[in-house]
Amino acid sequence: MIIVAITGASGVIYGIRLLEALKELKIESGLVISDAGKVVIESETDYSVEDIIGLSDNYYNFHDLTASINSGSFKAEGLVIVPCSMKTLSSIANGYGANTITRVADVSLKERRPTVIVPRETPLRSIHIQNMLTLSQEGAIILPAMPGFYSTHDTVDDQINFIVGKILDSLKIENELFKRWE
């Protein structure tokens, strides 16, 4: 199972498209959405929170610290936090597992599982960069939502697919969501 966490940063469409891609690839997904993430879904997209939950195979409550995914004995193949707010990034970097997203990230890192963090903020403060460095040094893959322009991206959907394809690449999941450099 790939666990997808959506936080309250702008860019929730990346998490939504990742869930769609996992479903298309027939890969089981787990989902956690922060309270702020739910607000952003409603404000940035035409999806309802229930629509997004329906894209996942397993849904976990943001406030349930007893959720199975919060245990090192739970077998997950990876975690993607997309988008990742700076609040969540800071909590993870500093070992503050106060909710299901930050706790599952703590577990994923300590168990040395693939952990992909897609930060969404610009410009960045030095502390944001330091927190990303801390997580990178612990094994997380920091994958900012920066679309490449070396292939033709005619639409916003193409740019979204580029980032989602790079996320899947980071998890070593074959995909054809974007045109590769030749």
Coordinates of N, CA, C and O in Angstrom, one line a residue:
M1 N 0.8 -1.2 0.0 CA 0.0 0.0 0.0 C 0.9 1.2 0.0 O 1.9 1.3 0.7
I2 N 0.5 2.2 -0.8 CA 1.1 3.6 -0.8 C 0.2 4.5 0.0 O -1.0 4.6 -0.3
I3 N 0.7 5.1 1.0 CA -0.1 6.0 1.8 C 0.1 7.4 1.3 O 1.2 7.9 1.0
V4 N -1.0 8.1 1.0 CA -1.0 9.5 0.5 C -1.6 10.4 1.6 O -2.7 10.1 2.1
A5 N -0.9 11.4 1.9 CA -1.3 12.4 2.9 C -1.5 13.7 2.2 O -0.6 14.2 1.5
I6 N -2.6 14.4 2.4 CA -2.9 15.7 1.8 C -3.0 16.7 3.0 O -3.8 16.5 3.9
T7 N -2.1 17.7 3.0 CA -2.2 18.7 4.0 C -2.8 20.0 3.5 O -3.3 20.0 2.3
G8 N -2.8 21.0 4.3 CA -3.4 22.3 3.9 C -2.7 23.2 3.0 O -3.0 24.4 3.0
A9 N -1.6 22.8 2.4 CA -0.9 23.7 1.5 C -1.7 23.7 0.1 O -2.5 22.8 -0.2
S10 N -1.4 24.8 -0.6 CA -2.0 24.9 -1.9 C -1.4 23.8 -2.8 O -0.3 23.4 -2.6
G11 N -2.2 23.3 -3.8 CA -1.7 22.3 -4.7 C -2.3 20.9 -4.4 O -1.7 19.9 -4.7
V12 N -3.5 20.8 -3.7 CA -4.1 19.5 -3.4 C -4.4 18.7 -4.6 O -4.4 17.5 -4.6
I13 N -4.4 19.3 -5.8 CA -4.7 18.6 -7.0 C -3.6 17.6 -7.3 O -3.8 16.5 -7.9
Y14 N -2.4 17.8 -6.8 CA -1.3 16.8 -7.0 C -1.6 15.5 -6.2 O -1.4 14.4 -6.7
G15 N -2.1 15.7 -5.0 CA -2.5 14.5 -4.2 C -3.7 13.8 -4.8 O -3.7 12.5 -4.9
I16 N -4.6 14.5 -5.3 CA -5.8 13.9 -6.0 C -5.4 13.2 -7.2 O -5.8 12.0 -7.4
R17 N -4.5 13.8 -8.0 CA -4.1 13.1 -9.3 C -3.2 11.9 -8.9 O -3.3 10.8 -9.6
L18 N -2.5 11.9 -7.8 CA -1.7 10.7 -7.4 C -2.6 9.6 -7.0 O -2.4 8.5 -7.4
L19 N -3.7 9.9 -6.3 CA -4.7 8.8 -6.0 C -5.3 8.2 -7.2 O -5.5 7.0 -7.3
E20 N -5.6 9.1 -8.2 CA -6.2 8.6 -9.5 C -5.2 7.7 -10.2 O -5.5 6.6 -10.7
A21 N -3.9 8.1 -10.2 CA -2.9 7.3 -10.9 C -2.7 6.0 -10.2 O -2.5 5.0 -10.9
L22 N -2.7 6.0 -8.9 CA -2.5 4.7 -8.2 C -3.7 3.8 -8.5 O -3.5 2.6 -8.7
K23 N -4.9 4.3 -8.5 CA -6.0 3.5 -8.9 C -5.9 3.0 -10.3 O -6.2 1.8 -10.5
E24 N -5.5 3.8 -11.2 CA -5.3 3.4 -12.6 C -4.3 2.3 -12.7 O -4.4 1.3 -13.5
L25 N -3.2 2.3 -11.9 CA -2.2 1.3 -11.9 C -2.5 0.1 -11.0 O -1.7 -0.8 -10.9
K26 N -3.7 0.1 -10.4 CA -4.1 -1.0 -9.6 C -3.2 -1.2 -8.4 O -2.9 -2.3 -8.0
I27 N -2.8 -0.1 -7.8 CA -1.9 -0.1 -6.6 C -2.8 0.4 -5.4 O -3.4 1.5 -5.5
E28 N -2.8 -0.4 -4.3 CA -3.6 -0.1 -3.2 C -3.1 1.2 -2.5 O -1.9 1.5 -2.4
S29 N -4.1 2.1 -2.1 CA -3.7 3.3 -1.5 C -4.4 3.5 -0.2 O -5.5 3.0 0.1
G30 N -3.7 4.2 0.7 CA -4.3 4.7 2.0 C -4.3 6.2 1.9 O -3.4 6.8 1.2
L31 N -5.2 6.8 2.6 CA -5.3 8.3 2.5 C -5.6 8.9 3.9 O -6.4 8.3 4.7
V32 N -4.9 10.0 4.2 CA -5.1 10.8 5.3 C -5.2 12.3 4.8 O -4.4 12.7 4.0
I33 N -6.2 13.0 5.2 CA -6.4 14.4 4.9 C -6.5 15.2 6.1 O -7.3 15.0 7.0
S34 N -5.6 16.2 6.2 CA -5.7 17.1 7.4 C -6.9 18.0 7.3 O -7.6 18.1 6.3
D35 N -7.3 18.6 8.5 CA -8.4 19.5 8.5 C -8.3 20.6 7.5 O -9.2 20.9 6.8
A36 N -7.1 21.2 7.5 CA -6.8 22.3 6.6 C -6.8 21.8 5.1 O -7.3 22.5 4.2
G37 N -6.4 20.6 4.9 CA -6.4 20.0 3.6 C -7.8 19.9 3.0 O -8.1 20.1 1.9
K38 N -8.8 19.6 3.9 CA -10.2 19.5 3.5 C -10.7 20.9 3.1 O -11.4 21.0 2.1
V39 N -10.3 21.9 3.8 CA -10.7 23.3 3.4 C -10.1 23.6 2.0 O -10.8 24.2 1.2
V40 N -8.8 23.3 1.8 CA -8.2 23.6 0.5 C -8.8 22.8 -0.6 O -9.0 23.4 -1.7
I41 N -9.2 21.6 -0.4 CA -9.8 20.8 -1.4 C -11.1 21.5 -1.9 O -11.3 21.6 -3.1
E42 N -11.9 21.9 -0.9 CA -13.2 22.6 -1.2 C -12.9 24.0 -1.9 O -13.7 24.4 -2.8
S43 N -11.8 24.7 -1.6 CA -11.6 26.0 -2.2 C -10.8 26.0 -3.5 O -11.0 26.8 -4.3
E44 N -10.0 24.9 -3.7 CA -9.2 24.9 -4.9 C -9.7 24.0 -6.1 O -9.2 24.1 -7.2
T45 N -10.6 23.1 -5.7 CA -11.1 22.1 -6.7 C -12.6 22.0 -6.8 O -13.3 22.6 -5.9
D46 N -13.1 21.3 -7.8 CA -14.5 21.0 -7.9 C -14.8 19.7 -7.2 O -16.0 19.3 -7.2
Y47 N -13.8 19.1 -6.6 CA -14.1 17.8 -5.8 C -14.6 18.1 -4.5 O -14.3 19.1 -3.8
S48 N -15.4 17.1 -3.9 CA -15.8 17.2 -2.5 C -14.8 16.3 -1.8 O -14.1 15.4 -2.4
V49 N -14.7 16.5 -0.5 CA -13.8 15.6 0.3 C -14.2 14.2 0.2 O -13.4 13.3 0.1
E50 N -15.5 13.9 0.1 CA -16.0 12.5 -0.1 C -15.5 11.9 -1.4 O -15.2 10.7 -1.5
D51 N -15.5 12.8 -2.4 CA -15.0 12.3 -3.7 C -13.5 11.8 -3.6 O -13.2 10.8 -4.1
I52 N -12.7 12.6 -2.9 CA -11.3 12.2 -2.7 C -11.2 11.0 -1.9 O -10.4 10.1 -2.2
I53 N -11.9 10.9 -0.8 CA -11.9 9.7 0.0 C -12.2 8.5 -0.8 O -11.6 7.4 -0.7
G54 N -13.2 8.6 -1.7 CA -13.6 7.5 -2.6 C -12.6 7.1 -3.6 O -12.7 6.0 -4.1
L55 N -11.6 7.9 -3.8 CA -10.5 7.5 -4.7 C -9.5 6.5 -4.0 O -8.7 5.9 -4.7
S56 N -9.5 6.5 -2.7 CA -8.6 5.7 -1.9 C -9.2 4.3 -1.6 O -10.4 4.2 -1.6
D57 N -8.3 3.4 -1.3 CA -8.8 2.0 -0.9 C -9.0 2.0 0.6 O -9.8 1.2 1.1
N58 N -8.3 2.9 1.3 CA -8.4 2.9 2.8 C -8.3 4.3 3.3 O -7.4 5.0 2.8
Y59 N -9.1 4.7 4.1 CA -9.1 6.1 4.6 C -8.8 6.1 6.1 O -9.4 5.3 6.9
Y60 N -8.0 7.0 6.6 CA -7.6 7.1 8.0 C -7.9 8.5 8.5 O -7.5 9.5 7.9
N61 N -8.5 8.6 9.7 CA -8.8 9.9 10.3 C -7.6 10.6 10.7 O -6.7 10.0 11.4
F62 N -7.5 11.9 10.4 CA -6.4 12.7 10.7 C -6.1 12.8 12.2 O -4.9 13.0 12.6
H63 N -7.1 12.6 13.1 CA -6.9 12.8 14.5 C -6.8 11.4 15.2 O -6.7 11.4 16.5
D64 N -6.7 10.3 14.5 CA -6.7 9.0 15.1 C -5.3 8.5 15.3 O -4.7 7.8 14.4
L65 N -4.7 8.8 16.4 CA -3.3 8.3 16.6 C -3.2 6.8 16.9 O -2.1 6.3 16.9
T66 N -4.4 6.1 17.0 CA -4.4 4.7 17.1 C -4.6 4.0 15.7 O -4.6 2.8 15.7
A67 N -4.6 4.8 14.6 CA -4.8 4.2 13.3 C -3.6 3.2 13.0 O -2.5 3.4 13.4
S68 N -4.0 2.1 12.4 CA -3.0 1.0 12.1 C -1.7 1.5 11.4 O -0.6 1.0 11.6
I69 N -1.9 2.5 10.5 CA -0.7 3.0 9.7 C 0.3 3.7 10.6 O 1.4 4.0 10.2
N70 N -0.1 4.0 11.9 CA 0.8 4.7 12.8 C 1.7 3.8 13.6 O 2.5 4.2 14.4
S71 N 1.7 2.5 13.2 CA 2.5 1.5 13.8 C 3.6 1.0 12.9 O 3.4 0.8 11.7
G72 N 4.8 0.8 13.4 CA 5.9 0.3 12.6 C 5.6 -1.1 12.1 O 6.2 -1.5 11.1
S73 N 4.7 -1.8 12.7 CA 4.4 -3.2 12.3 C 3.4 -3.2 11.1 O 3.2 -4.2 10.5
F74 N 2.8 -2.0 10.8 CA 2.0 -1.9 9.6 C 2.8 -1.9 8.4 O 3.8 -1.1 8.3
K75 N 2.6 -2.7 7.4 CA 3.4 -2.8 6.2 C 2.9 -1.9 5.1 O 1.8 -2.1 4.6
A76 N 3.6 -0.9 4.9 CA 3.3 0.1 3.8 C 4.5 0.1 2.9 O 5.6 0.0 3.4
E77 N 4.3 0.3 1.6 CA 5.4 0.3 0.7 C 6.0 1.7 0.5 O 7.0 1.9 -0.1
G78 N 5.3 2.7 1.0 CA 5.8 4.1 0.9 C 4.7 5.1 1.4 O 3.6 4.8 1.6
L79 N 5.2 6.3 1.6 CA 4.4 7.4 2.0 C 4.7 8.6 1.1 O 5.8 8.9 0.9
V80 N 3.6 9.3 0.7 CA 3.8 10.5 0.0 C 2.9 11.6 0.6 O 1.7 11.4 0.8
I81 N 3.5 12.7 1.0 CA 2.8 13.8 1.6 C 2.8 14.9 0.5 O 3.8 15.5 0.2
V82 N 1.6 15.1 -0.1 CA 1.4 15.9 -1.2 C 0.1 16.6 -1.3 O -1.0 15.9 -1.3
P83 N 0.0 17.9 -1.2 CA 1.1 18.8 -0.9 C 1.5 18.7 0.6 O 0.7 18.4 1.4
C84 N 2.7 19.2 0.9 CA 3.1 19.2 2.3 C 3.3 20.7 2.7 O 4.1 21.4 2.2
S85 N 2.5 21.1 3.7 CA 2.6 22.4 4.3 C 3.9 22.6 5.1 O 4.5 21.6 5.5
M86 N 4.3 23.8 5.3 CA 5.5 24.0 6.1 C 5.3 23.7 7.5 O 6.2 23.2 8.2
K87 N 4.1 23.8 8.0 CA 3.7 23.3 9.4 C 4.0 21.8 9.5 O 4.6 21.4 10.5
T88 N 3.5 21.1 8.6 CA 3.7 19.6 8.6 C 5.1 19.3 8.4 O 5.7 18.4 9.2
L89 N 5.8 19.9 7.5 CA 7.2 19.7 7.3 C 8.0 19.9 8.6 O 8.9 19.1 9.0
S90 N 7.7 21.0 9.3 CA 8.4 21.3 10.5 C 8.1 20.3 11.6 O 9.1 19.9 12.3
S91 N 6.9 19.9 11.7 CA 6.5 18.9 12.7 C 7.3 17.6 12.5 O 7.8 17.0 13.4
I92 N 7.4 17.1 11.2 CA 8.1 15.9 10.9 C 9.6 16.0 11.2 O 10.2 15.2 11.8
A93 N 10.1 17.1 10.7 CA 11.6 17.4 10.9 C 12.0 17.4 12.3 O 13.1 17.0 12.7
N94 N 11.0 17.8 13.2 CA 11.4 17.9 14.6 C 10.8 16.8 15.5 O 10.7 16.9 16.7
G95 N 10.3 15.8 14.8 CA 9.8 14.6 15.6 C 8.5 14.8 16.3 O 8.3 14.1 17.3
Y96 N 7.7 15.7 15.9 CA 6.5 16.0 16.6 C 5.3 15.3 15.9 O 4.7 15.8 15.0
G97 N 5.0 14.1 16.4 CA 4.0 13.3 15.8 C 2.6 13.5 16.4 O 2.1 12.5 17.1
A98 N 2.0 14.6 16.3 CA 0.8 15.0 17.0 C -0.5 14.6 16.3 O -1.6 14.8 16.8
N99 N -0.4 14.1 15.0 CA -1.6 13.7 14.3 C -1.2 12.5 13.4 O -0.1 12.1 13.4
T100 N -2.2 12.0 12.7 CA -1.9 10.8 11.9 C -0.9 11.1 10.8 O 0.0 10.2 10.5
I101 N -0.9 12.2 10.2 CA 0.1 12.5 9.1 C 1.5 12.6 9.7 O 2.4 11.9 9.2
T102 N 1.7 13.3 10.7 CA 3.1 13.5 11.2 C 3.5 12.2 11.9 O 4.7 11.9 11.9
R103 N 2.6 11.4 12.5 CA 3.0 10.2 13.1 C 3.4 9.1 12.0 O 4.4 8.4 12.2
V104 N 2.6 9.0 11.0 CA 2.9 8.0 9.9 C 4.2 8.4 9.3 O 5.0 7.5 8.9
A105 N 4.5 9.7 9.1 CA 5.8 10.1 8.6 C 6.9 9.7 9.5 O 8.0 9.2 9.0
D106 N 6.7 9.9 10.8 CA 7.7 9.4 11.8 C 8.0 7.9 11.6 O 9.2 7.5 11.6
V107 N 6.9 7.2 11.5 CA 7.1 5.7 11.4 C 7.8 5.4 10.1 O 8.7 4.5 10.0
S108 N 7.4 6.0 9.0 CA 7.9 5.7 7.7 C 9.4 6.0 7.7 O 10.2 5.2 7.1
L109 N 9.8 7.1 8.3 CA 11.3 7.4 8.3 C 12.0 6.5 9.2 O 13.1 6.0 8.8
K110 N 11.5 6.2 10.4 CA 12.2 5.3 11.3 C 12.3 3.9 10.8 O 13.3 3.2 11.0
E111 N 11.4 3.5 10.0 CA 11.4 2.1 9.4 C 12.1 2.1 8.0 O 12.2 1.1 7.4
R112 N 12.7 3.3 7.6 CA 13.4 3.4 6.4 C 12.6 3.1 5.2 O 13.1 2.5 4.2
R113 N 11.4 3.5 5.2 CA 10.5 3.2 4.0 C 10.6 4.5 3.1 O 10.8 5.6 3.6
P114 N 10.3 4.3 1.8 CA 10.3 5.4 0.9 C 9.3 6.5 1.4 O 8.1 6.2 1.7
T115 N 9.8 7.7 1.6 CA 9.0 8.8 2.1 C 9.2 10.0 1.2 O 10.3 10.5 1.2
V116 N 8.2 10.3 0.5 CA 8.3 11.4 -0.5 C 7.5 12.6 0.0 O 6.3 12.5 0.4
I117 N 8.2 13.7 0.1 CA 7.6 15.0 0.6 C 7.6 16.0 -0.5 O 8.6 16.3 -1.0
V118 N 6.3 16.5 -0.8 CA 6.2 17.5 -1.9 C 5.8 18.8 -1.2 O 4.6 19.1 -1.0
P119 N 6.8 19.6 -0.9 CA 6.5 20.9 -0.2 C 5.9 21.9 -1.2 O 6.3 21.9 -2.4
R120 N 5.0 22.7 -0.7 CA 4.4 23.7 -1.5 C 4.4 25.1 -0.7 O 3.6 25.3 0.1
E121 N 5.4 25.8 -1.1 CA 5.6 27.2 -0.5 C 6.6 27.9 -1.3 O 7.6 27.3 -1.8
T122 N 6.4 29.2 -1.5 CA 7.4 30.0 -2.2 C 7.2 31.5 -1.9 O 6.0 31.9 -1.8
P123 N 8.2 32.2 -1.6 CA 9.6 31.8 -1.5 C 9.8 31.0 -0.2 O 8.9 31.0 0.7
L124 N 11.0 30.5 0.0 CA 11.3 29.7 1.2 C 12.1 30.5 2.2 O 13.0 31.2 1.8
R125 N 11.8 30.3 3.4 CA 12.7 30.9 4.5 C 13.8 29.9 4.7 O 13.7 28.7 4.4
S126 N 14.8 30.4 5.4 CA 16.0 29.5 5.7 C 15.5 28.3 6.6 O 16.0 27.2 6.4
I127 N 14.6 28.5 7.5 CA 14.2 27.4 8.3 C 13.4 26.3 7.5 O 13.5 25.1 7.8
H128 N 12.7 26.7 6.5 CA 12.0 25.8 5.6 C 13.1 24.9 4.9 O 13.0 23.7 4.9
I129 N 14.1 25.5 4.4 CA 15.2 24.8 3.8 C 15.9 23.9 4.8 O 16.3 22.8 4.4
Q130 N 16.2 24.4 6.0 CA 16.8 23.6 7.0 C 16.0 22.3 7.3 O 16.5 21.2 7.5
N131 N 14.7 22.5 7.5 CA 13.8 21.4 7.7 C 13.8 20.4 6.6 O 13.8 19.2 6.8
M132 N 13.9 20.9 5.4 CA 14.0 19.9 4.2 C 15.3 19.2 4.2 O 15.3 18.0 4.0
L133 N 16.4 19.9 4.6 CA 17.7 19.3 4.7 C 17.7 18.2 5.8 O 18.2 17.1 5.6
T134 N 17.1 18.5 6.9 CA 17.0 17.5 8.0 C 16.3 16.3 7.6 O 16.8 15.1 7.8
L135 N 15.2 16.4 6.9 CA 14.4 15.3 6.4 C 15.2 14.5 5.3 O 15.1 13.3 5.3
S136 N 15.8 15.2 4.4 CA 16.6 14.6 3.4 C 17.7 13.7 4.0 O 18.0 12.6 3.6
Q137 N 18.4 14.3 5.0 CA 19.4 13.5 5.7 C 18.9 12.3 6.4 O 19.7 11.4 6.7
E138 N 17.6 12.3 6.8 CA 17.0 11.1 7.4 C 16.5 10.1 6.3 O 15.9 9.1 6.7
G139 N 16.6 10.5 5.1 CA 16.2 9.5 4.0 C 15.0 9.9 3.2 O 14.6 9.2 2.3
A140 N 14.3 11.0 3.6 CA 13.1 11.4 2.8 C 13.6 12.0 1.5 O 14.7 12.5 1.3
I141 N 12.7 11.8 0.5 CA 12.9 12.4 -0.8 C 12.1 13.7 -0.8 O 10.9 13.7 -0.6
I142 N 12.8 14.8 -1.0 CA 12.2 16.1 -1.1 C 11.9 16.4 -2.6 O 12.9 16.5 -3.3
L143 N 10.6 16.5 -2.9 CA 10.3 16.6 -4.3 C 9.4 17.8 -4.5 O 8.1 17.7 -4.5
P144 N 10.0 19.0 -4.6 CA 9.1 20.2 -4.7 C 8.3 20.2 -6.0 O 8.8 19.6 -7.0
A145 N 7.2 20.7 -6.0 CA 6.3 20.8 -7.1 C 6.8 21.8 -8.2 O 6.3 22.9 -8.3
M146 N 7.9 21.4 -8.9 CA 8.5 22.2 -9.9 C 8.5 21.5 -11.2 O 9.3 20.7 -11.5
P147 N 7.5 21.8 -12.0 CA 7.4 21.1 -13.3 C 8.6 21.4 -14.2 O 9.1 22.5 -14.2
G148 N 9.0 20.4 -15.0 CA 10.0 20.5 -16.0 C 9.4 21.1 -17.2 O 8.3 20.9 -17.5
F149 N 10.2 21.8 -17.9 CA 9.7 22.5 -19.2 C 10.5 22.0 -20.4 O 10.4 22.5 -21.5
Y150 N 11.2 20.8 -20.2 CA 12.0 20.3 -21.4 C 11.1 19.5 -22.3 O 11.5 19.1 -23.4
S151 N 10.0 19.1 -21.8 CA 9.0 18.4 -22.7 C 7.8 19.3 -22.9 O 7.6 20.3 -22.1
T152 N 7.0 19.1 -23.9 CA 5.9 20.0 -24.1 C 4.8 19.8 -23.0 O 4.3 18.7 -22.9
H153 N 4.6 20.8 -22.3 CA 3.5 20.9 -21.3 C 2.4 21.9 -21.9 O 2.6 23.1 -21.6
D154 N 1.5 21.4 -22.6 CA 0.5 22.2 -23.2 C -0.6 22.7 -22.2 O -1.2 23.7 -22.4
T155 N -0.8 21.9 -21.2 CA -1.9 22.2 -20.3 C -1.4 22.1 -18.8 O -0.3 21.6 -18.5
V156 N -2.2 22.7 -17.9 CA -1.9 22.5 -16.5 C -2.0 21.1 -16.1 O -1.1 20.6 -15.3
D157 N -2.9 20.3 -16.7 CA -2.9 18.8 -16.4 C -1.6 18.2 -16.8 O -1.1 17.3 -16.1
D158 N -1.0 18.6 -17.9 CA 0.4 18.0 -18.3 C 1.4 18.3 -17.2 O 2.2 17.5 -16.8
Q159 N 1.4 19.5 -16.6 CA 2.3 19.9 -15.6 C 2.0 19.1 -14.3 O 3.0 18.7 -13.6
I160 N 0.7 18.9 -14.0 CA 0.4 18.1 -12.8 C 0.9 16.7 -13.0 O 1.5 16.1 -12.1
N161 N 0.6 16.1 -14.2 CA 1.1 14.7 -14.5 C 2.6 14.6 -14.4 O 3.1 13.6 -14.0
F162 N 3.3 15.6 -14.8 CA 4.8 15.6 -14.7 C 5.2 15.4 -13.2 O 6.0 14.5 -12.9
I163 N 4.6 16.2 -12.3 CA 5.0 16.0 -10.9 C 4.5 14.7 -10.4 O 5.3 14.0 -9.6
V164 N 3.3 14.3 -10.7 CA 2.8 13.0 -10.2 C 3.7 11.8 -10.8 O 4.0 10.9 -10.1
G165 N 4.1 12.0 -12.0 CA 5.0 11.0 -12.6 C 6.3 10.9 -11.9 O 6.9 9.8 -11.7
K166 N 6.9 12.1 -11.5 CA 8.1 12.1 -10.8 C 8.0 11.5 -9.4 O 8.9 10.8 -8.9
I167 N 6.8 11.7 -8.7 CA 6.5 11.1 -7.5 C 6.5 9.5 -7.6 O 7.2 8.8 -6.9
L168 N 5.8 9.0 -8.6 CA 5.8 7.6 -8.9 C 7.2 7.1 -9.2 O 7.6 6.0 -8.7
D169 N 8.0 7.8 -10.0 CA 9.4 7.4 -10.2 C 10.1 7.3 -8.9 O 10.9 6.3 -8.8
S170 N 9.9 8.2 -8.0 CA 10.7 8.2 -6.7 C 10.3 6.9 -5.9 O 11.1 6.4 -5.1
L171 N 9.1 6.4 -6.2 CA 8.7 5.2 -5.5 C 9.0 3.9 -6.3 O 8.6 2.8 -6.0
K172 N 9.7 4.1 -7.4 CA 10.0 3.1 -8.4 C 8.8 2.4 -9.0 O 8.8 1.2 -9.1
I173 N 7.8 3.2 -9.2 CA 6.6 2.7 -9.9 C 6.5 3.1 -11.3 O 6.6 4.4 -11.6
E174 N 6.5 2.2 -12.2 CA 6.5 2.5 -13.7 C 5.3 3.3 -14.0 O 4.2 3.0 -13.6
N175 N 5.5 4.3 -14.8 CA 4.3 5.1 -15.3 C 4.7 5.8 -16.6 O 5.9 5.9 -16.9
E176 N 3.7 6.3 -17.2 CA 3.9 7.1 -18.5 C 3.1 8.4 -18.4 O 2.5 8.8 -19.4
L177 N 3.2 9.0 -17.3 CA 2.4 10.3 -17.1 C 3.0 11.5 -17.7 O 2.4 12.5 -17.9
F178 N 4.3 11.4 -18.1 CA 4.9 12.5 -18.8 C 5.9 12.0 -19.8 O 6.4 10.9 -19.7
K179 N 6.3 12.9 -20.7 CA 7.2 12.6 -21.7 C 8.6 12.8 -21.1 O 9.0 13.8 -20.6
R180 N 9.4 11.7 -21.3 CA 10.8 11.7 -20.7 C 11.8 12.4 -21.7 O 11.6 12.4 -22.9
W181 N 12.8 12.9 -21.1 CA 13.9 13.5 -21.9 C 14.5 12.4 -22.8 O 14.8 11.3 -22.3
E182 N 14.8 12.8 -24.0 CA 15.4 11.8 -24.9 C 16.7 12.4 -25.4 O 16.9 13.6 -25.6

